[in-house]
Amino acid sequence: MQGKVLRYGLILFGCLISSAAINLFLVPNNLLSGGISGIAISCYYLFGLPIGTQMLIYNLPLLFAAYKTMGKAYTIDVIFGTVLFSLCIDGMQFLEAYNVVDDPMLAAIYGGVFTGIGYGIIFRVNGNSGGLDIVAAIAKKYYSLNMGGVIFAFNCVIMVIAAMLFGIKPAMFTLISMFVSSLVTDKVVAGFNNKKTIILVSDKTVDIADEIIKEVGRGVTFLKGEGAFTHQEKKVIFVVVNLTQIAKIKIIANLIDPMAFMIVLSANEVMGRGFTLPRDKIDKMIKDRKEKEHLAAFIKK
């Protein structure tokens, strides 16, 4: 129950951020956004119709299609996000009067950033704000089409129509805003806690692993490997570290085996002990190892 409340709270938070960005940056500068909201904003410019109310009406046939094709559970989730987003946009329309940025380029960039943050929060908790996401989900289920490609194709049609109605410049600035929004959305969904994955091949992996555990304080996993040319079996080190720990591991590997083969890869999000869970066991293991080494050194003396 607590998890559901938190999830729906985050969806509300994401809707508030995106709605505020549309009313603060996009609408005052006669810019559009992608999807159903782009159509609603166009009609707002032409006829003065409320954006949120339009979005809700335009989504009704899509919601019916979602219920018929995607099932009840998916549709209930979409209804919640759609209604909430529509209410937030109309409820925050008063922000349009502030016009905090009067430069279309800045409005496009900042509008893209904040709408991207809002959408990213919604998508990160597996929420949905309706619109073209429903069309893309149906197209993916029945025609195996890429969701991003379907949404991009629809947005291109919307931009062409917008260019014909309002001129080429607003359409170009809108494309900038949509591009920035998609980048930020992906970043928020993937996570900001970027880590690095290290894969290391050496004839002295055991020694290197021991030093990584002792000096860097990271758990190490051995993977089984075999050279394709020599058919020699080797232990491959697999370890996930923070960005600042890469240099220390490079030094350790170079000191123990200058011929070690090392690959550093990006990891967008890492979950588990040592990162999102308590790392008590590995901390205790490192402490016990150091105590044993001190005891061995004392006995040797």
PDB file of C-alpha atoms in Angstrom:
ATOM      1  CA  MET A   1       0.000   0.000   0.000  1.00  0.00           C
ATOM      2  CA  GLN A   2       2.782   2.394   0.936  1.00  0.00           C
ATOM      3  CA  GLY A   3       4.548   1.616  -2.345  1.00  0.00           C
ATOM      4  CA  LYS A   4       1.409   2.429  -4.364  1.00  0.00           C
ATOM      5  CA  VAL A   5       0.922   5.743  -2.544  1.00  0.00           C
ATOM      6  CA  LEU A   6       4.543   6.679  -3.231  1.00  0.00           C
ATOM      7  CA  ARG A   7       4.204   5.678  -6.899  1.00  0.00           C
ATOM      8  CA  TYR A   8       1.042   7.707  -7.455  1.00  0.00           C
ATOM      9  CA  GLY A   9       2.587  10.597  -5.552  1.00  0.00           C
ATOM     10  CA  LEU A  10       5.571  10.586  -7.900  1.00  0.00           C
ATOM     11  CA  ILE A  11       3.262  10.466 -10.936  1.00  0.00           C
ATOM     12  CA  LEU A  12       1.472  13.549  -9.545  1.00  0.00           C
ATOM     13  CA  PHE A  13       4.819  15.256  -8.952  1.00  0.00           C
ATOM     14  CA  GLY A  14       5.919  14.508 -12.525  1.00  0.00           C
ATOM     15  CA  CYS A  15       2.622  15.839 -13.924  1.00  0.00           C
ATOM     16  CA  LEU A  16       3.010  19.053 -11.918  1.00  0.00           C
ATOM     17  CA  ILE A  17       6.547  19.651 -13.202  1.00  0.00           C
ATOM     18  CA  SER A  18       5.653  19.009 -16.861  1.00  0.00           C
ATOM     19  CA  SER A  19       2.465  21.083 -16.628  1.00  0.00           C
ATOM     20  CA  ALA A  20       4.313  23.982 -15.031  1.00  0.00           C
ATOM     21  CA  ALA A  21       6.973  23.847 -17.772  1.00  0.00           C
ATOM     22  CA  ILE A  22       4.347  23.905 -20.546  1.00  0.00           C
ATOM     23  CA  ASN A  23       2.555  26.900 -19.020  1.00  0.00           C
ATOM     24  CA  LEU A  24       5.713  28.786 -18.009  1.00  0.00           C
ATOM     25  CA  PHE A  25       7.968  28.296 -21.023  1.00  0.00           C
ATOM     26  CA  LEU A  26       6.181  26.855 -24.055  1.00  0.00           C
ATOM     27  CA  VAL A  27       2.762  28.516 -24.226  1.00  0.00           C
ATOM     28  CA  PRO A  28       3.886  32.126 -23.527  1.00  0.00           C
ATOM     29  CA  ASN A  29       6.396  31.829 -26.389  1.00  0.00           C
ATOM     30  CA  ASN A  30       3.947  30.236 -28.852  1.00  0.00           C
ATOM     31  CA  LEU A  31       5.813  26.933 -28.840  1.00  0.00           C
ATOM     32  CA  LEU A  32       4.298  23.468 -29.027  1.00  0.00           C
ATOM     33  CA  SER A  33       5.078  20.099 -27.508  1.00  0.00           C
ATOM     34  CA  GLY A  34       4.922  16.615 -28.909  1.00  0.00           C
ATOM     35  CA  GLY A  35       1.981  14.234 -28.947  1.00  0.00           C
ATOM     36  CA  ILE A  36      -1.616  14.985 -28.019  1.00  0.00           C
ATOM     37  CA  SER A  37      -0.552  18.006 -25.981  1.00  0.00           C
ATOM     38  CA  GLY A  38       0.932  19.515 -29.152  1.00  0.00           C
ATOM     39  CA  ILE A  39      -2.449  19.229 -30.911  1.00  0.00           C
ATOM     40  CA  ALA A  40      -4.214  20.695 -27.867  1.00  0.00           C
ATOM     41  CA  ILE A  41      -1.790  23.636 -27.676  1.00  0.00           C
ATOM     42  CA  SER A  42      -2.301  24.334 -31.403  1.00  0.00           C
ATOM     43  CA  CYS A  43      -6.069  24.506 -30.911  1.00  0.00           C
ATOM     44  CA  TYR A  44      -5.506  26.734 -27.861  1.00  0.00           C
ATOM     45  CA  TYR A  45      -3.603  29.209 -30.031  1.00  0.00           C
ATOM     46  CA  LEU A  46      -6.244  29.100 -32.772  1.00  0.00           C
ATOM     47  CA  PHE A  47      -9.506  28.940 -30.793  1.00  0.00           C
ATOM     48  CA  GLY A  48      -8.628  29.577 -27.128  1.00  0.00           C
ATOM     49  CA  LEU A  49      -9.818  26.139 -25.989  1.00  0.00           C
ATOM     50  CA  PRO A  50      -8.427  24.897 -22.617  1.00  0.00           C
ATOM     51  CA  ILE A  51      -5.401  22.667 -23.211  1.00  0.00           C
ATOM     52  CA  GLY A  52      -6.063  20.140 -20.441  1.00  0.00           C
ATOM     53  CA  THR A  53      -9.738  19.698 -21.295  1.00  0.00           C
ATOM     54  CA  GLN A  54      -8.827  19.110 -24.934  1.00  0.00           C
ATOM     55  CA  MET A  55      -6.233  16.525 -23.974  1.00  0.00           C
ATOM     56  CA  LEU A  56      -8.769  14.652 -21.883  1.00  0.00           C
ATOM     57  CA  ILE A  57     -11.306  14.631 -24.738  1.00  0.00           C
ATOM     58  CA  TYR A  58      -8.720  13.576 -27.344  1.00  0.00           C
ATOM     59  CA  ASN A  59      -7.592  10.741 -25.095  1.00  0.00           C
ATOM     60  CA  LEU A  60     -11.067   9.221 -24.667  1.00  0.00           C
ATOM     61  CA  PRO A  61     -11.016   7.142 -27.887  1.00  0.00           C
ATOM     62  CA  LEU A  62      -7.409   6.175 -27.160  1.00  0.00           C
ATOM     63  CA  LEU A  63      -8.363   5.005 -23.679  1.00  0.00           C
ATOM     64  CA  PHE A  64     -11.185   2.925 -25.147  1.00  0.00           C
ATOM     65  CA  ALA A  65      -8.724   1.393 -27.631  1.00  0.00           C
ATOM     66  CA  ALA A  66      -6.296   0.712 -24.791  1.00  0.00           C
ATOM     67  CA  TYR A  67      -9.010  -1.079 -22.806  1.00  0.00           C
ATOM     68  CA  LYS A  68      -9.905  -3.264 -25.784  1.00  0.00           C
ATOM     69  CA  THR A  69      -6.336  -4.136 -26.741  1.00  0.00           C
ATOM     70  CA  MET A  70      -4.094  -3.741 -23.672  1.00  0.00           C
ATOM     71  CA  GLY A  71      -6.384  -4.835 -20.850  1.00  0.00           C
ATOM     72  CA  LYS A  72      -7.997  -3.370 -17.749  1.00  0.00           C
ATOM     73  CA  ALA A  73      -4.913  -2.971 -15.549  1.00  0.00           C
ATOM     74  CA  TYR A  74      -2.985  -1.015 -18.203  1.00  0.00           C
ATOM     75  CA  THR A  75      -6.018   1.210 -18.916  1.00  0.00           C
ATOM     76  CA  ILE A  76      -6.622   2.077 -15.245  1.00  0.00           C
ATOM     77  CA  ASP A  77      -3.000   3.186 -14.947  1.00  0.00           C
ATOM     78  CA  VAL A  78      -3.279   5.315 -18.090  1.00  0.00           C
ATOM     79  CA  ILE A  79      -6.590   6.871 -16.986  1.00  0.00           C
ATOM     80  CA  PHE A  80      -5.003   7.982 -13.710  1.00  0.00           C
ATOM     81  CA  GLY A  81      -2.039   9.620 -15.455  1.00  0.00           C
ATOM     82  CA  THR A  82      -4.163  11.138 -18.246  1.00  0.00           C
ATOM     83  CA  VAL A  83      -6.749  12.728 -15.947  1.00  0.00           C
ATOM     84  CA  LEU A  84      -4.075  13.959 -13.559  1.00  0.00           C
ATOM     85  CA  PHE A  85      -1.977  15.511 -16.332  1.00  0.00           C
ATOM     86  CA  SER A  86      -5.016  17.203 -17.902  1.00  0.00           C
ATOM     87  CA  LEU A  87      -6.117  18.665 -14.557  1.00  0.00           C
ATOM     88  CA  CYS A  88      -2.592  19.873 -13.777  1.00  0.00           C
ATOM     89  CA  ILE A  89      -2.234  21.682 -17.112  1.00  0.00           C
ATOM     90  CA  ASP A  90      -5.532  23.559 -16.757  1.00  0.00           C
ATOM     91  CA  GLY A  91      -5.006  24.097 -13.043  1.00  0.00           C
ATOM     92  CA  MET A  92      -1.604  25.726 -13.631  1.00  0.00           C
ATOM     93  CA  GLN A  93      -2.665  27.871 -16.580  1.00  0.00           C
ATOM     94  CA  PHE A  94      -2.224  30.979 -14.412  1.00  0.00           C
ATOM     95  CA  LEU A  95       1.567  30.527 -14.769  1.00  0.00           C
ATOM     96  CA  GLU A  96       1.286  31.572 -18.416  1.00  0.00           C
ATOM     97  CA  ALA A  97       0.866  35.207 -17.325  1.00  0.00           C
ATOM     98  CA  TYR A  98       4.321  35.319 -15.724  1.00  0.00           C
ATOM     99  CA  ASN A  99       6.249  34.704 -18.983  1.00  0.00           C
ATOM    100  CA  VAL A 100       9.542  34.270 -17.102  1.00  0.00           C
ATOM    101  CA  VAL A 101      11.556  33.818 -20.326  1.00  0.00           C
ATOM    102  CA  ASP A 102      10.916  36.000 -23.383  1.00  0.00           C
ATOM    103  CA  ASP A 103      13.591  34.391 -25.561  1.00  0.00           C
ATOM    104  CA  PRO A 104      12.183  31.513 -27.699  1.00  0.00           C
ATOM    105  CA  MET A 105      15.487  29.611 -27.676  1.00  0.00           C
ATOM    106  CA  LEU A 106      15.794  29.721 -23.880  1.00  0.00           C
ATOM    107  CA  ALA A 107      12.113  28.852 -23.569  1.00  0.00           C
ATOM    108  CA  ALA A 108      12.598  25.843 -25.859  1.00  0.00           C
ATOM    109  CA  ILE A 109      15.612  24.622 -23.896  1.00  0.00           C
ATOM    110  CA  TYR A 110      14.241  25.142 -20.400  1.00  0.00           C
ATOM    111  CA  GLY A 111      10.794  23.941 -21.441  1.00  0.00           C
ATOM    112  CA  GLY A 112      12.414  20.777 -22.790  1.00  0.00           C
ATOM    113  CA  VAL A 113      14.483  20.278 -19.633  1.00  0.00           C
ATOM    114  CA  PHE A 114      11.586  20.573 -17.194  1.00  0.00           C
ATOM    115  CA  THR A 115       9.036  18.674 -19.283  1.00  0.00           C
ATOM    116  CA  GLY A 116      11.690  15.964 -19.644  1.00  0.00           C
ATOM    117  CA  ILE A 117      12.183  15.831 -15.884  1.00  0.00           C
ATOM    118  CA  GLY A 118       8.444  15.517 -15.346  1.00  0.00           C
ATOM    119  CA  TYR A 119       7.955  12.824 -17.994  1.00  0.00           C
ATOM    120  CA  GLY A 120      11.043  11.013 -16.736  1.00  0.00           C
ATOM    121  CA  ILE A 121       9.658  10.827 -13.192  1.00  0.00           C
ATOM    122  CA  ILE A 122       6.354   9.479 -14.534  1.00  0.00           C
ATOM    123  CA  PHE A 123       8.020   6.852 -16.729  1.00  0.00           C
ATOM    124  CA  ARG A 124      10.546   5.905 -14.041  1.00  0.00           C
ATOM    125  CA  VAL A 125       7.732   4.593 -11.830  1.00  0.00           C
ATOM    126  CA  ASN A 126       6.120   2.891 -14.849  1.00  0.00           C
ATOM    127  CA  GLY A 127       3.415   5.545 -15.125  1.00  0.00           C
ATOM    128  CA  ASN A 128       1.773   6.886 -18.263  1.00  0.00           C
ATOM    129  CA  SER A 129       0.263  10.251 -19.195  1.00  0.00           C
ATOM    130  CA  GLY A 130      -1.739   8.944 -22.159  1.00  0.00           C
ATOM    131  CA  GLY A 131      -1.585  10.375 -25.667  1.00  0.00           C
ATOM    132  CA  LEU A 132       0.729   8.882 -28.236  1.00  0.00           C
ATOM    133  CA  ASP A 133       2.170   6.474 -25.662  1.00  0.00           C
ATOM    134  CA  ILE A 134      -1.075   4.483 -25.978  1.00  0.00           C
ATOM    135  CA  VAL A 135      -0.863   4.451 -29.782  1.00  0.00           C
ATOM    136  CA  ALA A 136       2.784   3.380 -29.618  1.00  0.00           C
ATOM    137  CA  ALA A 137       2.033   0.607 -27.100  1.00  0.00           C
ATOM    138  CA  ILE A 138      -0.751  -0.775 -29.325  1.00  0.00           C
ATOM    139  CA  ALA A 139       1.467  -0.550 -32.432  1.00  0.00           C
ATOM    140  CA  LYS A 140       4.238  -2.391 -30.613  1.00  0.00           C
ATOM    141  CA  LYS A 141       1.890  -5.167 -29.441  1.00  0.00           C
ATOM    142  CA  TYR A 142       0.230  -5.861 -32.797  1.00  0.00           C
ATOM    143  CA  TYR A 143       2.819  -4.767 -35.360  1.00  0.00           C
ATOM    144  CA  SER A 144       6.104  -5.127 -33.402  1.00  0.00           C
ATOM    145  CA  LEU A 145       6.952  -1.517 -34.187  1.00  0.00           C
ATOM    146  CA  ASN A 146       9.434   0.428 -32.083  1.00  0.00           C
ATOM    147  CA  MET A 147       7.567   2.718 -29.671  1.00  0.00           C
ATOM    148  CA  GLY A 148      10.076   5.541 -30.050  1.00  0.00           C
ATOM    149  CA  GLY A 149       9.810   5.360 -33.841  1.00  0.00           C
ATOM    150  CA  VAL A 150       5.999   5.461 -33.790  1.00  0.00           C
ATOM    151  CA  ILE A 151       5.943   8.497 -31.474  1.00  0.00           C
ATOM    152  CA  PHE A 152       8.620  10.241 -33.560  1.00  0.00           C
ATOM    153  CA  ALA A 153       6.622   9.685 -36.770  1.00  0.00           C
ATOM    154  CA  PHE A 154       3.454  11.164 -35.246  1.00  0.00           C
ATOM    155  CA  ASN A 155       5.382  14.113 -33.841  1.00  0.00           C
ATOM    156  CA  CYS A 156       6.889  14.811 -37.269  1.00  0.00           C
ATOM    157  CA  VAL A 157       3.374  15.040 -38.748  1.00  0.00           C
ATOM    158  CA  ILE A 158       2.348  17.404 -35.937  1.00  0.00           C
ATOM    159  CA  MET A 159       5.411  19.594 -36.571  1.00  0.00           C
ATOM    160  CA  VAL A 160       4.676  19.812 -40.302  1.00  0.00           C
ATOM    161  CA  ILE A 161       1.110  20.943 -39.579  1.00  0.00           C
ATOM    162  CA  ALA A 162       2.390  23.411 -36.967  1.00  0.00           C
ATOM    163  CA  ALA A 163       4.874  24.871 -39.456  1.00  0.00           C
ATOM    164  CA  MET A 164       2.061  25.400 -41.959  1.00  0.00           C
ATOM    165  CA  LEU A 165      -0.178  27.080 -39.360  1.00  0.00           C
ATOM    166  CA  PHE A 166       2.257  29.120 -37.275  1.00  0.00           C
ATOM    167  CA  GLY A 167       5.413  29.414 -39.378  1.00  0.00           C
ATOM    168  CA  ILE A 168       8.705  27.579 -39.599  1.00  0.00           C
ATOM    169  CA  LYS A 169      10.454  29.263 -36.628  1.00  0.00           C
ATOM    170  CA  PRO A 170       8.064  28.083 -33.873  1.00  0.00           C
ATOM    171  CA  ALA A 171       8.196  24.591 -35.363  1.00  0.00           C
ATOM    172  CA  MET A 172      12.018  24.623 -35.323  1.00  0.00           C
ATOM    173  CA  PHE A 173      12.155  25.851 -31.723  1.00  0.00           C
ATOM    174  CA  THR A 174       9.606  23.175 -30.803  1.00  0.00           C
ATOM    175  CA  LEU A 175      11.842  20.506 -32.332  1.00  0.00           C
ATOM    176  CA  ILE A 176      14.698  21.743 -30.130  1.00  0.00           C
ATOM    177  CA  SER A 177      12.438  21.551 -27.093  1.00  0.00           C
ATOM    178  CA  MET A 178      11.300  18.017 -27.991  1.00  0.00           C
ATOM    179  CA  PHE A 179      14.899  16.881 -28.513  1.00  0.00           C
ATOM    180  CA  VAL A 180      16.019  18.271 -25.143  1.00  0.00           C
ATOM    181  CA  SER A 181      12.954  16.796 -23.456  1.00  0.00           C
ATOM    182  CA  SER A 182      13.643  13.313 -24.850  1.00  0.00           C
ATOM    183  CA  LEU A 183      17.284  13.434 -23.703  1.00  0.00           C
ATOM    184  CA  VAL A 184      16.365  14.533 -20.181  1.00  0.00           C
ATOM    185  CA  THR A 185      13.532  11.992 -19.987  1.00  0.00           C
ATOM    186  CA  ASP A 186      15.916   9.166 -20.906  1.00  0.00           C
ATOM    187  CA  LYS A 187      18.427  10.419 -18.346  1.00  0.00           C
ATOM    188  CA  VAL A 188      15.875  10.554 -15.535  1.00  0.00           C
ATOM    189  CA  VAL A 189      14.448   7.126 -16.409  1.00  0.00           C
ATOM    190  CA  ALA A 190      17.915   5.542 -16.640  1.00  0.00           C
ATOM    191  CA  GLY A 191      19.110   7.210 -13.449  1.00  0.00           C
ATOM    192  CA  PHE A 192      21.703   9.806 -12.557  1.00  0.00           C
ATOM    193  CA  ASN A 193      23.793   7.495 -10.372  1.00  0.00           C
ATOM    194  CA  ASN A 194      26.084   6.470 -13.226  1.00  0.00           C
ATOM    195  CA  LYS A 195      28.661   3.868 -12.320  1.00  0.00           C
ATOM    196  CA  LYS A 196      31.411   2.145 -14.255  1.00  0.00           C
ATOM    197  CA  THR A 197      31.713  -1.550 -14.983  1.00  0.00           C
ATOM    198  CA  ILE A 198      35.227  -2.953 -15.247  1.00  0.00           C
ATOM    199  CA  ILE A 199      36.055  -6.212 -17.004  1.00  0.00           C
ATOM    200  CA  LEU A 200      39.659  -7.247 -16.464  1.00  0.00           C
ATOM    201  CA  VAL A 201      41.533 -10.217 -17.942  1.00  0.00           C
ATOM    202  CA  SER A 202      44.892 -11.217 -16.510  1.00  0.00           C
ATOM    203  CA  ASP A 203      47.005 -14.194 -15.472  1.00  0.00           C
ATOM    204  CA  LYS A 204      47.042 -12.720 -11.959  1.00  0.00           C
ATOM    205  CA  THR A 205      43.354 -11.973 -11.438  1.00  0.00           C
ATOM    206  CA  VAL A 206      43.308 -13.458  -7.917  1.00  0.00           C
ATOM    207  CA  ASP A 207      46.035 -11.076  -6.743  1.00  0.00           C
ATOM    208  CA  ILE A 208      44.375  -8.110  -8.468  1.00  0.00           C
ATOM    209  CA  ALA A 209      40.977  -8.996  -6.988  1.00  0.00           C
ATOM    210  CA  ASP A 210      42.445  -9.204  -3.480  1.00  0.00           C
ATOM    211  CA  GLU A 211      43.962  -5.740  -3.848  1.00  0.00           C
ATOM    212  CA  ILE A 212      40.712  -4.281  -5.222  1.00  0.00           C
ATOM    213  CA  ILE A 213      38.785  -5.632  -2.242  1.00  0.00           C
ATOM    214  CA  LYS A 214      41.410  -4.390   0.214  1.00  0.00           C
ATOM    215  CA  GLU A 215      42.313  -1.001  -1.289  1.00  0.00           C
ATOM    216  CA  VAL A 216      39.156   0.048  -3.139  1.00  0.00           C
ATOM    217  CA  GLY A 217      36.572  -1.649  -0.942  1.00  0.00           C
ATOM    218  CA  ARG A 218      34.488  -3.106  -3.756  1.00  0.00           C
ATOM    219  CA  GLY A 219      33.202  -6.638  -4.141  1.00  0.00           C
ATOM    220  CA  VAL A 220      34.656  -8.543  -7.079  1.00  0.00           C
ATOM    221  CA  THR A 221      33.096 -11.336  -9.136  1.00  0.00           C
ATOM    222  CA  PHE A 222      35.082 -13.930 -11.079  1.00  0.00           C
ATOM    223  CA  LEU A 223      33.723 -14.919 -14.482  1.00  0.00           C
ATOM    224  CA  LYS A 224      34.967 -17.976 -16.327  1.00  0.00           C
ATOM    225  CA  GLY A 225      36.774 -17.138 -19.546  1.00  0.00           C
ATOM    226  CA  GLU A 226      38.756 -18.937 -22.236  1.00  0.00           C
ATOM    227  CA  GLY A 227      41.135 -17.562 -24.826  1.00  0.00           C
ATOM    228  CA  ALA A 228      39.860 -18.290 -28.338  1.00  0.00           C
ATOM    229  CA  PHE A 229      43.391 -18.703 -29.718  1.00  0.00           C
ATOM    230  CA  THR A 230      45.192 -20.408 -26.821  1.00  0.00           C
ATOM    231  CA  HIS A 231      42.114 -22.179 -25.346  1.00  0.00           C
ATOM    232  CA  GLN A 232      43.600 -21.320 -21.974  1.00  0.00           C
ATOM    233  CA  GLU A 233      41.065 -20.954 -19.164  1.00  0.00           C
ATOM    234  CA  LYS A 234      41.211 -17.716 -17.238  1.00  0.00           C
ATOM    235  CA  LYS A 235      39.367 -15.993 -14.439  1.00  0.00           C
ATOM    236  CA  VAL A 236      37.862 -12.705 -15.583  1.00  0.00           C
ATOM    237  CA  ILE A 237      37.318  -9.935 -13.035  1.00  0.00           C
ATOM    238  CA  PHE A 238      33.934  -8.215 -13.069  1.00  0.00           C
ATOM    239  CA  VAL A 239      33.534  -5.214 -10.764  1.00  0.00           C
ATOM    240  CA  VAL A 240      31.274  -2.149 -10.578  1.00  0.00           C
ATOM    241  CA  VAL A 241      32.828   1.014  -9.167  1.00  0.00           C
ATOM    242  CA  ASN A 242      32.339   4.751  -8.836  1.00  0.00           C
ATOM    243  CA  LEU A 243      33.974   7.033 -11.376  1.00  0.00           C
ATOM    244  CA  THR A 244      36.599   8.158  -8.878  1.00  0.00           C
ATOM    245  CA  GLN A 245      37.713   4.572  -8.185  1.00  0.00           C
ATOM    246  CA  ILE A 246      38.745   3.739 -11.753  1.00  0.00           C
ATOM    247  CA  ALA A 247      42.198   5.323 -11.476  1.00  0.00           C
ATOM    248  CA  LYS A 248      43.042   3.325  -8.354  1.00  0.00           C
ATOM    249  CA  ILE A 249      42.057   0.048 -10.042  1.00  0.00           C
ATOM    250  CA  LYS A 250      44.191   0.969 -13.074  1.00  0.00           C
ATOM    251  CA  ILE A 251      47.169   1.493 -10.797  1.00  0.00           C
ATOM    252  CA  ILE A 252      46.557  -1.815  -8.979  1.00  0.00           C
ATOM    253  CA  ALA A 253      46.243  -3.748 -12.263  1.00  0.00           C
ATOM    254  CA  ASN A 254      49.339  -2.092 -13.747  1.00  0.00           C
ATOM    255  CA  LEU A 255      51.489  -2.782 -10.687  1.00  0.00           C
ATOM    256  CA  ILE A 256      50.511  -6.458 -10.431  1.00  0.00           C
ATOM    257  CA  ASP A 257      50.289  -7.258 -14.147  1.00  0.00           C
ATOM    258  CA  PRO A 258      51.298  -4.585 -16.699  1.00  0.00           C
ATOM    259  CA  MET A 259      49.944  -6.879 -19.453  1.00  0.00           C
ATOM    260  CA  ALA A 260      46.429  -6.997 -17.943  1.00  0.00           C
ATOM    261  CA  PHE A 261      43.576  -6.354 -20.390  1.00  0.00           C
ATOM    262  CA  MET A 262      41.000  -3.968 -18.958  1.00  0.00           C
ATOM    263  CA  ILE A 263      37.690  -2.619 -20.328  1.00  0.00           C
ATOM    264  CA  VAL A 264      35.725   0.202 -18.667  1.00  0.00           C
ATOM    265  CA  LEU A 265      32.009   0.411 -19.531  1.00  0.00           C
ATOM    266  CA  SER A 266      29.223   2.756 -18.406  1.00  0.00           C
ATOM    267  CA  ALA A 267      26.453   1.434 -16.164  1.00  0.00           C
ATOM    268  CA  ASN A 268      23.448   3.755 -16.058  1.00  0.00           C
ATOM    269  CA  GLU A 269      21.921   2.301 -12.927  1.00  0.00           C
ATOM    270  CA  VAL A 270      23.210  -0.126 -10.321  1.00  0.00           C
ATOM    271  CA  MET A 271      21.126  -1.820  -7.645  1.00  0.00           C
ATOM    272  CA  GLY A 272      22.152  -4.138  -4.864  1.00  0.00           C
ATOM    273  CA  ARG A 273      24.507  -4.390  -1.918  1.00  0.00           C
ATOM    274  CA  GLY A 274      27.110  -1.666  -1.818  1.00  0.00           C
ATOM    275  CA  PHE A 275      25.034   0.697  -3.953  1.00  0.00           C
ATOM    276  CA  THR A 276      21.313   0.691  -3.089  1.00  0.00           C
ATOM    277  CA  LEU A 277      21.420  -1.884  -0.276  1.00  0.00           C
ATOM    278  CA  PRO A 278      23.485  -1.947   2.932  1.00  0.00           C
ATOM    279  CA  ARG A 279      27.015  -3.200   2.352  1.00  0.00           C
ATOM    280  CA  ASP A 280      27.501  -4.592   5.865  1.00  0.00           C
ATOM    281  CA  LYS A 281      28.781  -7.991   4.715  1.00  0.00           C
ATOM    282  CA  ILE A 282      31.489  -6.686   2.438  1.00  0.00           C
ATOM    283  CA  ASP A 283      32.561  -4.075   5.016  1.00  0.00           C
ATOM    284  CA  LYS A 284      32.865  -6.856   7.591  1.00  0.00           C
ATOM    285  CA  MET A 285      34.779  -9.005   5.112  1.00  0.00           C
ATOM    286  CA  ILE A 286      37.257  -6.200   4.414  1.00  0.00           C
ATOM    287  CA  LYS A 287      37.673  -5.550   8.138  1.00  0.00           C
ATOM    288  CA  ASP A 288      38.298  -9.254   8.872  1.00  0.00           C
ATOM    289  CA  ARG A 289      40.799  -9.477   6.007  1.00  0.00           C
ATOM    290  CA  LYS A 290      42.788  -6.506   7.333  1.00  0.00           C
ATOM    291  CA  GLU A 291      42.784  -7.934  10.857  1.00  0.00           C
ATOM    292  CA  LYS A 292      44.111 -11.268   9.557  1.00  0.00           C
ATOM    293  CA  GLU A 293      46.859  -9.496   7.613  1.00  0.00           C
ATOM    294  CA  HIS A 294      47.882  -7.469  10.674  1.00  0.00           C
ATOM    295  CA  LEU A 295      47.915 -10.652  12.772  1.00  0.00           C
ATOM    296  CA  ALA A 296      50.003 -12.502  10.170  1.00  0.00           C
ATOM    297  CA  ALA A 297      52.462  -9.599  10.014  1.00  0.00           C
ATOM    298  CA  PHE A 298      52.715  -9.555  13.840  1.00  0.00           C
ATOM    299  CA  ILE A 299      53.350 -13.313  14.033  1.00  0.00           C
ATOM    300  CA  LYS A 300      55.978 -13.052  11.301  1.00  0.00           C
ATOM    301  CA  LYS A 301      57.850 -10.463  13.331  1.00  0.00           C
TER     302      LYS A 301
END
